[in-house]
PDB file of N, CA and C in Angstrom:
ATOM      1  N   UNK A   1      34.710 -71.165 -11.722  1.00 63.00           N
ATOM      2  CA  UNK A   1      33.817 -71.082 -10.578  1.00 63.00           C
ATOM      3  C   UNK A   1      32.673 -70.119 -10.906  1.00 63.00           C
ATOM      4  N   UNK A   2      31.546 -70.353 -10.857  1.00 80.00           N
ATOM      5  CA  UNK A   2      30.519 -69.593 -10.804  1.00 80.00           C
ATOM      6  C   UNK A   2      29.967 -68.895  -9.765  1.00 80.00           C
ATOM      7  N   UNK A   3      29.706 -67.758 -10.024  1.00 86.00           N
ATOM      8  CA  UNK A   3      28.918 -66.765  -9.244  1.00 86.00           C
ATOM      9  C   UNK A   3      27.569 -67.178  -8.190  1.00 86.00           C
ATOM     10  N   UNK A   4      27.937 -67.188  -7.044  1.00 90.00           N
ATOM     11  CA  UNK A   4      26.461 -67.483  -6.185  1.00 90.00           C
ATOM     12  C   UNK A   4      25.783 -65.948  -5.555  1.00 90.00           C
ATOM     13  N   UNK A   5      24.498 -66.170  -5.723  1.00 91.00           N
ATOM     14  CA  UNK A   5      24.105 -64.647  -4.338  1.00 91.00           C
ATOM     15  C   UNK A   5      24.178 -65.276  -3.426  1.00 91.00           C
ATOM     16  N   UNK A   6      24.859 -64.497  -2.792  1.00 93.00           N
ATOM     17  CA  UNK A   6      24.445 -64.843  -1.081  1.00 93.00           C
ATOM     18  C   UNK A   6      23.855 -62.915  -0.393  1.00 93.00           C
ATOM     19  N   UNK A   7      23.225 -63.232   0.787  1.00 92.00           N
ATOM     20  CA  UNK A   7      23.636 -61.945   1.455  1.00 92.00           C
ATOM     21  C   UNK A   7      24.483 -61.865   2.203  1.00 92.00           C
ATOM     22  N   UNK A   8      25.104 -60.452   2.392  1.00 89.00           N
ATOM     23  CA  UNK A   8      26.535 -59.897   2.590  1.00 89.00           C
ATOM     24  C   UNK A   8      26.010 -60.346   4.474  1.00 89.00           C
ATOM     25  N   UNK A   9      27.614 -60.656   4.565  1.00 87.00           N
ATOM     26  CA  UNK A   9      27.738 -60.075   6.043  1.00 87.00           C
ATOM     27  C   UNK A   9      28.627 -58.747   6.500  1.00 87.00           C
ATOM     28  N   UNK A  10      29.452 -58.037   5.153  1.00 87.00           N
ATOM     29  CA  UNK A  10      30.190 -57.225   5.649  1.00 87.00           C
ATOM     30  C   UNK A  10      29.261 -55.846   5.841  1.00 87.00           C
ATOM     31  N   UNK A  11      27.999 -55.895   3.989  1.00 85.00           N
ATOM     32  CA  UNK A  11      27.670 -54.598   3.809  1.00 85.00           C
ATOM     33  C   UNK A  11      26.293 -55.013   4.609  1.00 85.00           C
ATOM     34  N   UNK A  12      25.502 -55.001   5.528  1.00 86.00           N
ATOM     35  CA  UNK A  12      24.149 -55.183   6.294  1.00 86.00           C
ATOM     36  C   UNK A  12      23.525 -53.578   6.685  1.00 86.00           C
ATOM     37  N   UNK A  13      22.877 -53.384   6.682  1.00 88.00           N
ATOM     38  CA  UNK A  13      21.533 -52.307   6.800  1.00 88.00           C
ATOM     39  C   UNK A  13      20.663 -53.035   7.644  1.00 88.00           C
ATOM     40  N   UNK A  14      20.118 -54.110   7.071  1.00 89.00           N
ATOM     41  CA  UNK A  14      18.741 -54.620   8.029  1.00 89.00           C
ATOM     42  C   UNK A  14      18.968 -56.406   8.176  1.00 89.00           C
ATOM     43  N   UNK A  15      19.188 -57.319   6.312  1.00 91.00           N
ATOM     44  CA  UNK A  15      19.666 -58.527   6.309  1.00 91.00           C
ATOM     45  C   UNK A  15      20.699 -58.738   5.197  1.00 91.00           C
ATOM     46  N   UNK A  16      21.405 -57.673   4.975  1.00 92.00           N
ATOM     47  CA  UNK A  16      22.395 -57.593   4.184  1.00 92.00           C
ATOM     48  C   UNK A  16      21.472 -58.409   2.768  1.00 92.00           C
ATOM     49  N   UNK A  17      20.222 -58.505   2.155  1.00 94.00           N
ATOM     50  CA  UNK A  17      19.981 -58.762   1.403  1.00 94.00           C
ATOM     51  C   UNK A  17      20.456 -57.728  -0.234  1.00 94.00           C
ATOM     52  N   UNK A  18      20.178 -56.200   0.210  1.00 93.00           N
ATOM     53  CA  UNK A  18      20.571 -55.451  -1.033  1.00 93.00           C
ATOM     54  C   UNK A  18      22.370 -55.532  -1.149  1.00 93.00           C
ATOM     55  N   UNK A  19      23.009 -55.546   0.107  1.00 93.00           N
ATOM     56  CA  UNK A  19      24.495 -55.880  -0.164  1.00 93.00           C
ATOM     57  C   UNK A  19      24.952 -57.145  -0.567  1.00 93.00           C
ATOM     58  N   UNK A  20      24.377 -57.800  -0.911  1.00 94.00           N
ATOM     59  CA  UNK A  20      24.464 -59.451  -1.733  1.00 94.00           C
ATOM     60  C   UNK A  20      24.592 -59.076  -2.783  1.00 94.00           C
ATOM     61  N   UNK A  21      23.218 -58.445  -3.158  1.00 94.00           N
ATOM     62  CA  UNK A  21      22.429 -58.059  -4.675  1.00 94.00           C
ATOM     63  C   UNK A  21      23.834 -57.349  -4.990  1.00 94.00           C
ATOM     64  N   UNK A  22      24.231 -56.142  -4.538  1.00 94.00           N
ATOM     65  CA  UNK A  22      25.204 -55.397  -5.179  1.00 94.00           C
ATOM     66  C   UNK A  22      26.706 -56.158  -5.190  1.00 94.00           C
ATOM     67  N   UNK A  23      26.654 -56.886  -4.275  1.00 92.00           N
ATOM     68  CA  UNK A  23      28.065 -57.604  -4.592  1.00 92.00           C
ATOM     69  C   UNK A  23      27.873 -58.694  -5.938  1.00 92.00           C
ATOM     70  N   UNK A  24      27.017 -59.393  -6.003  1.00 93.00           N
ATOM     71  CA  UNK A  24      26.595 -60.139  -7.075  1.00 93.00           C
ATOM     72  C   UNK A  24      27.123 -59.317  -8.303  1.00 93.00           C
ATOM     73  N   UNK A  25      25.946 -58.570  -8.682  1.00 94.00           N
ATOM     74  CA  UNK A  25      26.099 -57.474  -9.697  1.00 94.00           C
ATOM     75  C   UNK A  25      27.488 -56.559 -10.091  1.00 94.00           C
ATOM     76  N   UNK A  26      28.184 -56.287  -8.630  1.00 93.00           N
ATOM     77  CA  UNK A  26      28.945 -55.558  -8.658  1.00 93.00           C
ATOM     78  C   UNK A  26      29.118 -54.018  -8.897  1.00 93.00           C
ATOM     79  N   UNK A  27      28.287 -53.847  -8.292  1.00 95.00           N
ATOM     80  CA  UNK A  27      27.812 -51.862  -8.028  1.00 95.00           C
ATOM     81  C   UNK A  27      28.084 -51.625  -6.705  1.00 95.00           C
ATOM     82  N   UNK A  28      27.584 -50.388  -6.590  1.00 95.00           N
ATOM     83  CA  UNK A  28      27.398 -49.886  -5.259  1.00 95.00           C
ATOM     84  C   UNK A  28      25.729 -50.140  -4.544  1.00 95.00           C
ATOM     85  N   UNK A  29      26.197 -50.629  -3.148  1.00 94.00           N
ATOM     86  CA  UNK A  29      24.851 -50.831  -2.686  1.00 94.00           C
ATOM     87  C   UNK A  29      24.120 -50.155  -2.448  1.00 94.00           C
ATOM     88  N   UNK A  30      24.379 -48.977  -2.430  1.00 94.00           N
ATOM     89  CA  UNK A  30      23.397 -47.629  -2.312  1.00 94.00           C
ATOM     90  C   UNK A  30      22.739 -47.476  -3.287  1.00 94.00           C
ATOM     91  N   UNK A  31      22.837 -48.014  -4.554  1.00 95.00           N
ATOM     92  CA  UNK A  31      22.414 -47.917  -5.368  1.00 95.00           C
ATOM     93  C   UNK A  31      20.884 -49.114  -5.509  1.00 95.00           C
ATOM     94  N   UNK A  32      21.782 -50.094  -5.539  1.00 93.00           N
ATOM     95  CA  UNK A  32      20.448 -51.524  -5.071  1.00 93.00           C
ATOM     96  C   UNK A  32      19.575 -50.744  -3.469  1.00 93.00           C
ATOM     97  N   UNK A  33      20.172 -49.961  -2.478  1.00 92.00           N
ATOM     98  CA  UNK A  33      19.046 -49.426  -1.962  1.00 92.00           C
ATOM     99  C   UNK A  33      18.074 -48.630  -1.835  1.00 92.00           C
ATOM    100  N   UNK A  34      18.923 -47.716  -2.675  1.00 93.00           N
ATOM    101  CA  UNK A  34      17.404 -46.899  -3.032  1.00 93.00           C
ATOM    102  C   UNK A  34      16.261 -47.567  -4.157  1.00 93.00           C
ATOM    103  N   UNK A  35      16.540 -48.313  -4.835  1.00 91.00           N
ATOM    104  CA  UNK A  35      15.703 -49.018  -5.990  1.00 91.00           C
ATOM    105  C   UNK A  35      14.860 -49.819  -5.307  1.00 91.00           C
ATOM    106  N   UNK A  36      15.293 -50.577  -4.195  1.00 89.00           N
ATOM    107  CA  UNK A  36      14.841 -51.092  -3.026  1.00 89.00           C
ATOM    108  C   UNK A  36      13.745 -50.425  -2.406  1.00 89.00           C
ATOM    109  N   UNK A  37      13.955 -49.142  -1.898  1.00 90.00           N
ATOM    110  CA  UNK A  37      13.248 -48.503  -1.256  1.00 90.00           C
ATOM    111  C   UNK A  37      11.928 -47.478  -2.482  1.00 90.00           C
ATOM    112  N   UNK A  38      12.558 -47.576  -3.444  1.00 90.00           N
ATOM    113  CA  UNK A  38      11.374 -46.674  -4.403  1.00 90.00           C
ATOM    114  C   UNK A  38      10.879 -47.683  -4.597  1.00 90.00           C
ATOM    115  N   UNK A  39      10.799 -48.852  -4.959  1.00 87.00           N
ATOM    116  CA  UNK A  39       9.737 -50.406  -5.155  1.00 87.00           C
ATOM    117  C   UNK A  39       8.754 -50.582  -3.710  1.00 87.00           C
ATOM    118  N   UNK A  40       9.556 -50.003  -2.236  1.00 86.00           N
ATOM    119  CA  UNK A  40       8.380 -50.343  -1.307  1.00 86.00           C
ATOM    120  C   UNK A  40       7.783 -49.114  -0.963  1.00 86.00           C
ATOM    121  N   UNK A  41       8.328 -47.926  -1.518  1.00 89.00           N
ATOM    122  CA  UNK A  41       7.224 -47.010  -1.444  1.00 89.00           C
ATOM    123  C   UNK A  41       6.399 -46.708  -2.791  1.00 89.00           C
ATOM    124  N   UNK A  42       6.151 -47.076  -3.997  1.00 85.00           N
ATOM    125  CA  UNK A  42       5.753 -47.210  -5.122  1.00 85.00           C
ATOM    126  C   UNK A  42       4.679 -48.088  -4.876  1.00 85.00           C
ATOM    127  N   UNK A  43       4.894 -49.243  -5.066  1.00 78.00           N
ATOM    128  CA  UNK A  43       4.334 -50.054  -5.044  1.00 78.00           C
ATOM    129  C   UNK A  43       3.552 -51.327  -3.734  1.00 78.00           C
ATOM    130  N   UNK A  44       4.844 -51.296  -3.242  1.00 78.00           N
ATOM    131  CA  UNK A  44       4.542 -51.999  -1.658  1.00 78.00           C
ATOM    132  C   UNK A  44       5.452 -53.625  -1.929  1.00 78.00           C
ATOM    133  N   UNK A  45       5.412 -53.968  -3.282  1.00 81.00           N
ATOM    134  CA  UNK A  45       6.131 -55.188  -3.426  1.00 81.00           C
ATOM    135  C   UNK A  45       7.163 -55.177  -3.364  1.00 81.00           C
ATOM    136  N   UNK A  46       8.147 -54.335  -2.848  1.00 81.00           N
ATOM    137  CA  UNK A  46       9.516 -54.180  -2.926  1.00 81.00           C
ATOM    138  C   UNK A  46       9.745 -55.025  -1.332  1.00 81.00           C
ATOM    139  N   UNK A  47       9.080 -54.476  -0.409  1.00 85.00           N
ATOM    140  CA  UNK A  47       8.805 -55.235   0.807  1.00 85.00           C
ATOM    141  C   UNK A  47       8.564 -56.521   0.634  1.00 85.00           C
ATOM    142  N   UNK A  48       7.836 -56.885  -0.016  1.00 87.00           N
ATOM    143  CA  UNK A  48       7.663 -58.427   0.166  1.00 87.00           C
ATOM    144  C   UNK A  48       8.939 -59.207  -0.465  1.00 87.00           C
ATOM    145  N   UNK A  49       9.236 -58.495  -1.855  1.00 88.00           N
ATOM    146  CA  UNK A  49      10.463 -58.969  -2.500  1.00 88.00           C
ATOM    147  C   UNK A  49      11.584 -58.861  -1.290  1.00 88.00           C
ATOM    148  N   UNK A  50      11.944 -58.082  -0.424  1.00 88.00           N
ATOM    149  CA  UNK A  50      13.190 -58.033   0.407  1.00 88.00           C
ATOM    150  C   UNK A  50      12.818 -59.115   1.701  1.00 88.00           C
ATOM    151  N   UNK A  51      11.573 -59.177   2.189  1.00 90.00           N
ATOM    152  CA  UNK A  51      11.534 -60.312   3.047  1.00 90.00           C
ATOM    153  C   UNK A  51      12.006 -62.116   2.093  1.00 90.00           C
ATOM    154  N   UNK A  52      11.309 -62.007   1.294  1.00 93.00           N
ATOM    155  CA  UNK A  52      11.307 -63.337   0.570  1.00 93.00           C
ATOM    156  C   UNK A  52      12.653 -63.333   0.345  1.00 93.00           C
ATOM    157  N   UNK A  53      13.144 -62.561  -0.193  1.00 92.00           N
ATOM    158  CA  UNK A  53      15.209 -62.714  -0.227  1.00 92.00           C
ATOM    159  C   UNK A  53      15.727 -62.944   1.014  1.00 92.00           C
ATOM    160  N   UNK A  54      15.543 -62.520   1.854  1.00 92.00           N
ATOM    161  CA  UNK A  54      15.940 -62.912   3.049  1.00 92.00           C
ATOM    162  C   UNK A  54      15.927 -64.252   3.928  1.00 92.00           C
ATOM    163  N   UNK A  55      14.800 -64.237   3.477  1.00 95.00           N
ATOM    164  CA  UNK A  55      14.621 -66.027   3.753  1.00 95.00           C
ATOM    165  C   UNK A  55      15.442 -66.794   3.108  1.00 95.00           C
ATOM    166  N   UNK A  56      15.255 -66.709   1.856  1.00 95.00           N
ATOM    167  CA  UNK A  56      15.724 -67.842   0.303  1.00 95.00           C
ATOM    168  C   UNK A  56      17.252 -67.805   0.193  1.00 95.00           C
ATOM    169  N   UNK A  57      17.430 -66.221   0.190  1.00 93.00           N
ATOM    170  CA  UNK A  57      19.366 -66.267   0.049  1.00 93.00           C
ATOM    171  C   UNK A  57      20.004 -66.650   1.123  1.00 93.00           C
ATOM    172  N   UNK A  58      20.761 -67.655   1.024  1.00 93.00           N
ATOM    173  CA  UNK A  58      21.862 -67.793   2.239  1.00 93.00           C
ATOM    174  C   UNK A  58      22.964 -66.859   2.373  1.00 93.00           C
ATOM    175  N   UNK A  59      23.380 -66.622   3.714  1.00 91.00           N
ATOM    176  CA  UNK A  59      24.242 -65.847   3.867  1.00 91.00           C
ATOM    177  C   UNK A  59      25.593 -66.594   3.503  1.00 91.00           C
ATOM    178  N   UNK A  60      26.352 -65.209   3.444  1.00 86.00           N
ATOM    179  CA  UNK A  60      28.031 -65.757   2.347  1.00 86.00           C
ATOM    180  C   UNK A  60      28.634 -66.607   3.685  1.00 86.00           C
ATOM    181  N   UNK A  61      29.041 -67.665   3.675  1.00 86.00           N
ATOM    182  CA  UNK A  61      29.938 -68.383   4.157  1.00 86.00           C
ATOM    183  C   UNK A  61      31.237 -68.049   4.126  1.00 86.00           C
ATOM    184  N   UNK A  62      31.614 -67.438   3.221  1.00 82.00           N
ATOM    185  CA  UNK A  62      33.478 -67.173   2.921  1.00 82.00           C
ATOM    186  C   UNK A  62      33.441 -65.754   3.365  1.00 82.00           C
ATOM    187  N   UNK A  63      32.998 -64.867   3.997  1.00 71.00           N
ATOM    188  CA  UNK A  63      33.297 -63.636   4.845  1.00 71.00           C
ATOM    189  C   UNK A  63      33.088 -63.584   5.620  1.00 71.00           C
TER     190      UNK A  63
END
């Protein structure tokens, strides 16, 4: 069986998009959030990257 992203419904903050990312990966999501958050204060594209995931990733069905 292969690996899908989805976003989380257990770990959510705003659209459980960085708790996907970290379940995917398998880290801690605090970790995918601050990287998160230094990309939308750095740059500003970190924002657009977390809306566009939000849209595109489906949420996990099996939790």
């Amino acid at each position: 069986m292969s690996k899908k992203l989805y976003r989380s419904k257990r770990d959510v903050m705003v659209c459980g998009v960085c708790g996907g990312i970290a379940e995917y990966f398998d880290i801690d999501p605090t970790i995918v959030r601050l990287i998160a958050v230094a990309l939308i204060l750095s740059w500003g594209t970190g924002l657009f990257a977390y809306l566009i995931g939000a849209v595109i990733i489906p949420k996990n069905p099996y939790q």
